[in-house]
Coordinates of C-alpha atoms in Angstrom, one line a residue:
Chain A
X1 CA 36.0 -101.6 100.0
X2 CA 37.9 -100.2 103.0
X3 CA 41.0 -98.9 101.0
X4 CA 44.0 -98.8 103.3
X5 CA 43.6 -99.7 106.9
X6 CA 46.1 -99.2 109.7
X7 CA 46.3 -100.5 113.3
X8 CA 46.6 -99.4 115.9
X9 CA 45.3 -95.8 115.7
X10 CA 47.2 -94.6 118.8
X11 CA 50.1 -96.1 120.7
X12 CA 52.2 -95.0 123.7
X13 CA 55.5 -96.7 124.1
X14 CA 58.4 -96.4 126.6
X15 CA 61.9 -95.9 125.3
X16 CA 63.3 -99.3 124.3
X17 CA 60.0 -101.0 123.8
X18 CA 59.2 -102.6 120.4
X19 CA 56.1 -102.6 118.4
X20 CA 54.7 -103.4 115.0
X21 CA 52.4 -101.2 113.0
X22 CA 50.1 -103.0 110.7
X23 CA 48.8 -102.0 107.3
X24 CA 46.5 -103.7 104.8
X25 CA 45.0 -102.6 101.5
X26 CA 42.2 -104.2 99.6
X27 CA 42.7 -102.5 96.2
X28 CA 45.0 -105.3 94.8
X29 CA 47.9 -102.7 94.6
X30 CA 51.4 -103.9 93.9
X31 CA 53.3 -101.1 95.8
X32 CA 53.1 -100.1 99.4
X33 CA 54.8 -97.4 101.4
X34 CA 55.4 -96.3 105.0
X35 CA 55.8 -92.5 105.7
X36 CA 56.2 -90.5 108.9
X37 CA 54.8 -87.1 109.3
X38 CA 56.3 -84.6 111.7
X39 CA 55.3 -80.9 112.2
X40 CA 57.2 -78.8 109.8
X41 CA 58.9 -81.8 108.1
X42 CA 56.2 -82.8 105.7
X43 CA 56.0 -86.5 104.7
X44 CA 59.2 -88.6 104.7
X45 CA 59.4 -92.0 103.2
X46 CA 60.7 -94.7 105.6
X47 CA 60.5 -97.8 103.5
X48 CA 58.6 -99.0 100.4
X49 CA 57.7 -102.2 98.7
X50 CA 57.5 -102.1 94.9
X51 CA 55.9 -105.5 94.8
X52 CA 55.2 -108.6 96.9
X53 CA 58.5 -110.0 98.1
X54 CA 60.6 -106.8 97.7
X55 CA 61.3 -104.0 100.1
X56 CA 63.7 -101.0 99.9
X57 CA 64.8 -98.1 102.1
X58 CA 63.4 -94.7 101.7
X59 CA 64.9 -91.5 103.0
X60 CA 64.7 -92.1 106.8
X61 CA 64.9 -95.9 107.4
X62 CA 67.2 -96.0 110.5
X63 CA 65.5 -97.6 113.5
X64 CA 62.8 -99.3 111.4
X65 CA 62.3 -102.6 109.7
X66 CA 59.5 -103.7 107.4
X67 CA 57.9 -106.9 106.2
X68 CA 55.8 -107.3 103.1
X69 CA 53.8 -110.3 104.4
X70 CA 51.7 -110.7 101.2
X71 CA 50.3 -108.5 98.5
X72 CA 47.8 -107.0 100.9
X73 CA 49.9 -106.4 104.0
X74 CA 52.9 -104.3 104.8
X75 CA 54.1 -104.0 108.4
X76 CA 56.5 -101.5 110.0
X77 CA 58.5 -102.6 113.1
X78 CA 60.3 -100.5 115.7
X79 CA 62.7 -102.8 117.4
X80 CA 63.8 -100.3 120.2
X81 CA 61.6 -97.2 120.2
X82 CA 63.2 -93.8 120.8
X83 CA 61.6 -90.5 121.6
X84 CA 62.7 -89.3 118.1
X85 CA 60.3 -91.8 116.6
X86 CA 57.3 -90.0 118.1
X87 CA 55.4 -89.2 115.0
X88 CA 52.3 -89.9 112.9
X89 CA 52.9 -92.9 110.6
X90 CA 51.0 -93.3 107.4
X91 CA 50.8 -96.4 105.2
X92 CA 50.0 -95.8 101.5
X93 CA 49.6 -98.0 98.4
X94 CA 49.5 -97.5 94.7
X95 CA 49.0 -99.8 91.7
X96 CA 52.6 -99.6 90.6
X97 CA 55.7 -98.0 92.2
X98 CA 55.3 -94.3 92.5
X99 CA 54.0 -94.1 88.9
X100 CA 52.3 -91.0 87.8
X101 CA 49.2 -92.0 89.6
X102 CA 47.5 -91.8 92.9
X103 CA 48.9 -93.0 96.2
X104 CA 46.1 -94.0 98.6
X105 CA 46.8 -93.3 102.3
X106 CA 45.5 -94.9 105.4
X107 CA 44.2 -92.9 108.4
X108 CA 47.5 -93.0 110.2
X109 CA 48.9 -94.3 113.5
X110 CA 49.8 -91.7 116.2
X111 CA 52.8 -92.9 118.1
X112 CA 54.2 -91.3 121.3
X113 CA 57.5 -92.6 122.7
X114 CA 58.2 -91.5 126.2
Chain B
X1 CA 68.5 -80.9 93.5
X2 CA 65.9 -83.3 94.8
X3 CA 63.8 -80.7 96.6
X4 CA 60.4 -79.0 96.4
X5 CA 60.0 -75.7 98.1
X6 CA 56.5 -74.9 99.1
X7 CA 55.1 -71.6 100.2
X8 CA 53.5 -70.1 102.2
X9 CA 53.7 -72.3 105.3
X10 CA 50.2 -71.1 106.3
X11 CA 47.5 -69.1 104.7
X12 CA 44.3 -67.5 105.9
X13 CA 41.6 -66.6 103.3
X14 CA 38.1 -65.3 103.5
X15 CA 35.2 -67.4 102.3
X16 CA 34.8 -66.8 98.5
X17 CA 38.4 -65.7 98.1
X18 CA 41.2 -67.3 96.0
X19 CA 43.8 -69.4 97.8
X20 CA 47.1 -69.7 96.1
X21 CA 49.9 -72.0 97.1
X22 CA 53.2 -72.2 95.3
X23 CA 55.9 -74.8 94.8
X24 CA 59.3 -74.4 93.2
X25 CA 61.8 -77.0 92.1
X26 CA 65.2 -77.3 90.5
X27 CA 65.4 -80.8 89.0
X28 CA 64.3 -80.7 85.4
X29 CA 63.9 -84.5 85.5
X30 CA 60.6 -84.1 87.5
X31 CA 57.8 -85.2 85.3
X32 CA 54.8 -85.5 87.6
X33 CA 53.4 -82.9 90.0
X34 CA 50.5 -83.9 92.3
X35 CA 48.8 -82.0 95.0
X36 CA 47.5 -83.8 98.1
X37 CA 44.9 -82.5 100.6
X38 CA 45.0 -83.6 104.2
X39 CA 42.2 -82.9 106.7
X40 CA 43.1 -83.1 110.5
X41 CA 43.3 -86.6 111.7
X42 CA 43.2 -88.1 108.2
X43 CA 45.7 -89.3 105.7
X44 CA 46.5 -87.2 102.6
X45 CA 44.3 -87.7 99.5
X46 CA 45.1 -86.8 95.9
X47 CA 43.5 -83.6 94.9
X48 CA 44.8 -82.9 91.4
X49 CA 47.9 -83.7 89.4
X50 CA 49.6 -82.3 86.3
X51 CA 52.4 -83.4 83.9
X52 CA 54.8 -80.9 82.5
X53 CA 53.4 -81.1 78.9
X54 CA 50.5 -78.9 79.9
X55 CA 50.5 -75.5 81.5
X56 CA 47.2 -75.7 83.4
X57 CA 44.7 -78.3 84.7
X58 CA 41.4 -77.5 86.2
X59 CA 39.1 -79.7 88.2
X60 CA 36.1 -77.8 89.6
X61 CA 37.3 -75.0 91.8
X62 CA 40.9 -76.4 91.9
X63 CA 43.5 -75.4 89.2
X64 CA 47.1 -76.3 88.9
X65 CA 49.2 -73.7 86.9
X66 CA 52.5 -75.0 85.7
X67 CA 55.4 -72.8 84.5
X68 CA 58.1 -75.0 83.1
X69 CA 60.6 -72.3 82.4
X70 CA 60.3 -70.8 85.9
X71 CA 60.3 -74.3 87.4
X72 CA 57.2 -73.4 89.5
X73 CA 53.8 -74.8 89.9
X74 CA 50.9 -73.6 91.9
X75 CA 47.5 -74.6 93.3
X76 CA 44.6 -72.1 93.0
X77 CA 41.4 -72.7 94.9
X78 CA 38.7 -70.5 93.6
X79 CA 35.7 -69.4 95.7
X80 CA 37.4 -70.9 98.8
X81 CA 35.1 -72.5 101.3
X82 CA 35.5 -73.3 105.0
X83 CA 35.4 -76.9 104.0
X84 CA 38.6 -76.4 102.1
X85 CA 40.5 -75.7 105.4
X86 CA 43.2 -78.4 105.4
X87 CA 46.9 -78.9 104.8
X88 CA 48.0 -79.0 101.2
X89 CA 51.1 -80.8 100.0
X90 CA 52.7 -80.4 96.6
X91 CA 55.0 -83.2 95.4
X92 CA 57.2 -84.0 92.4
X93 CA 57.9 -87.3 90.8
X94 CA 60.7 -88.5 88.6
X95 CA 62.2 -91.6 87.1
X96 CA 65.3 -92.8 89.0
X97 CA 66.9 -95.7 87.2
X98 CA 64.4 -98.5 87.0
X99 CA 62.4 -97.0 89.8
X100 CA 60.3 -93.9 90.2
X101 CA 60.6 -91.5 93.2
X102 CA 58.4 -88.9 94.7
X103 CA 59.5 -85.9 96.9
X104 CA 57.1 -83.8 99.0
X105 CA 56.9 -80.2 99.9
X106 CA 56.5 -79.3 103.6
X107 CA 52.9 -78.4 103.4
X108 CA 50.7 -75.3 103.6
X109 CA 48.0 -75.0 106.3
X110 CA 45.0 -73.3 104.8
X111 CA 42.3 -71.7 106.9
X112 CA 39.2 -70.3 105.2
X113 CA 37.2 -68.0 107.4
X114 CA 33.5 -68.0 107.1

């Protein structure tokens, strides 16, 4: 039982390049989330998926797209990376959407955009 | 007001001491208050959570105190240990239409000196 896994762990991009961050969970959770974490800014929700086949914007969606590929996998795509997207990205999952229960986080992807 | 104000930003405590982190909110619709713990290089993990129908919840050395009238809740770490050195996030959840949302504090970096 690996929980929530994320790939890659580290990535360096040049401005304008694109990339996809991958996330998978093996807990049979319905809901999945993408957050970014920046110093002094806490955790900010980028996109979330309440259930397979649905996605919705969080508080900072600009510059990102997501795909809920199946119940297990939720990917985050940067179409044209910008230095402002340098951050640590966390994927999380929970049994149901942001209910009064635990969100399980992956180990994070550290992204540097030059 | 969808905001949670967390203080202090950083905290240094001696081993065996009590660590106290505070969070304040305005929105009376908040009905779930979790605390997450994050070690360097890792994703956040749920530490303890409380609902507003109780004033205190204790799990081992960790206690949440909740003051509904003052719209404040706090995390107390008794007998703080160097292994407790981490960043702590408070959060607040509420029902928004057919969905639920969660908003995060900006985090407190705790260092416990041996």
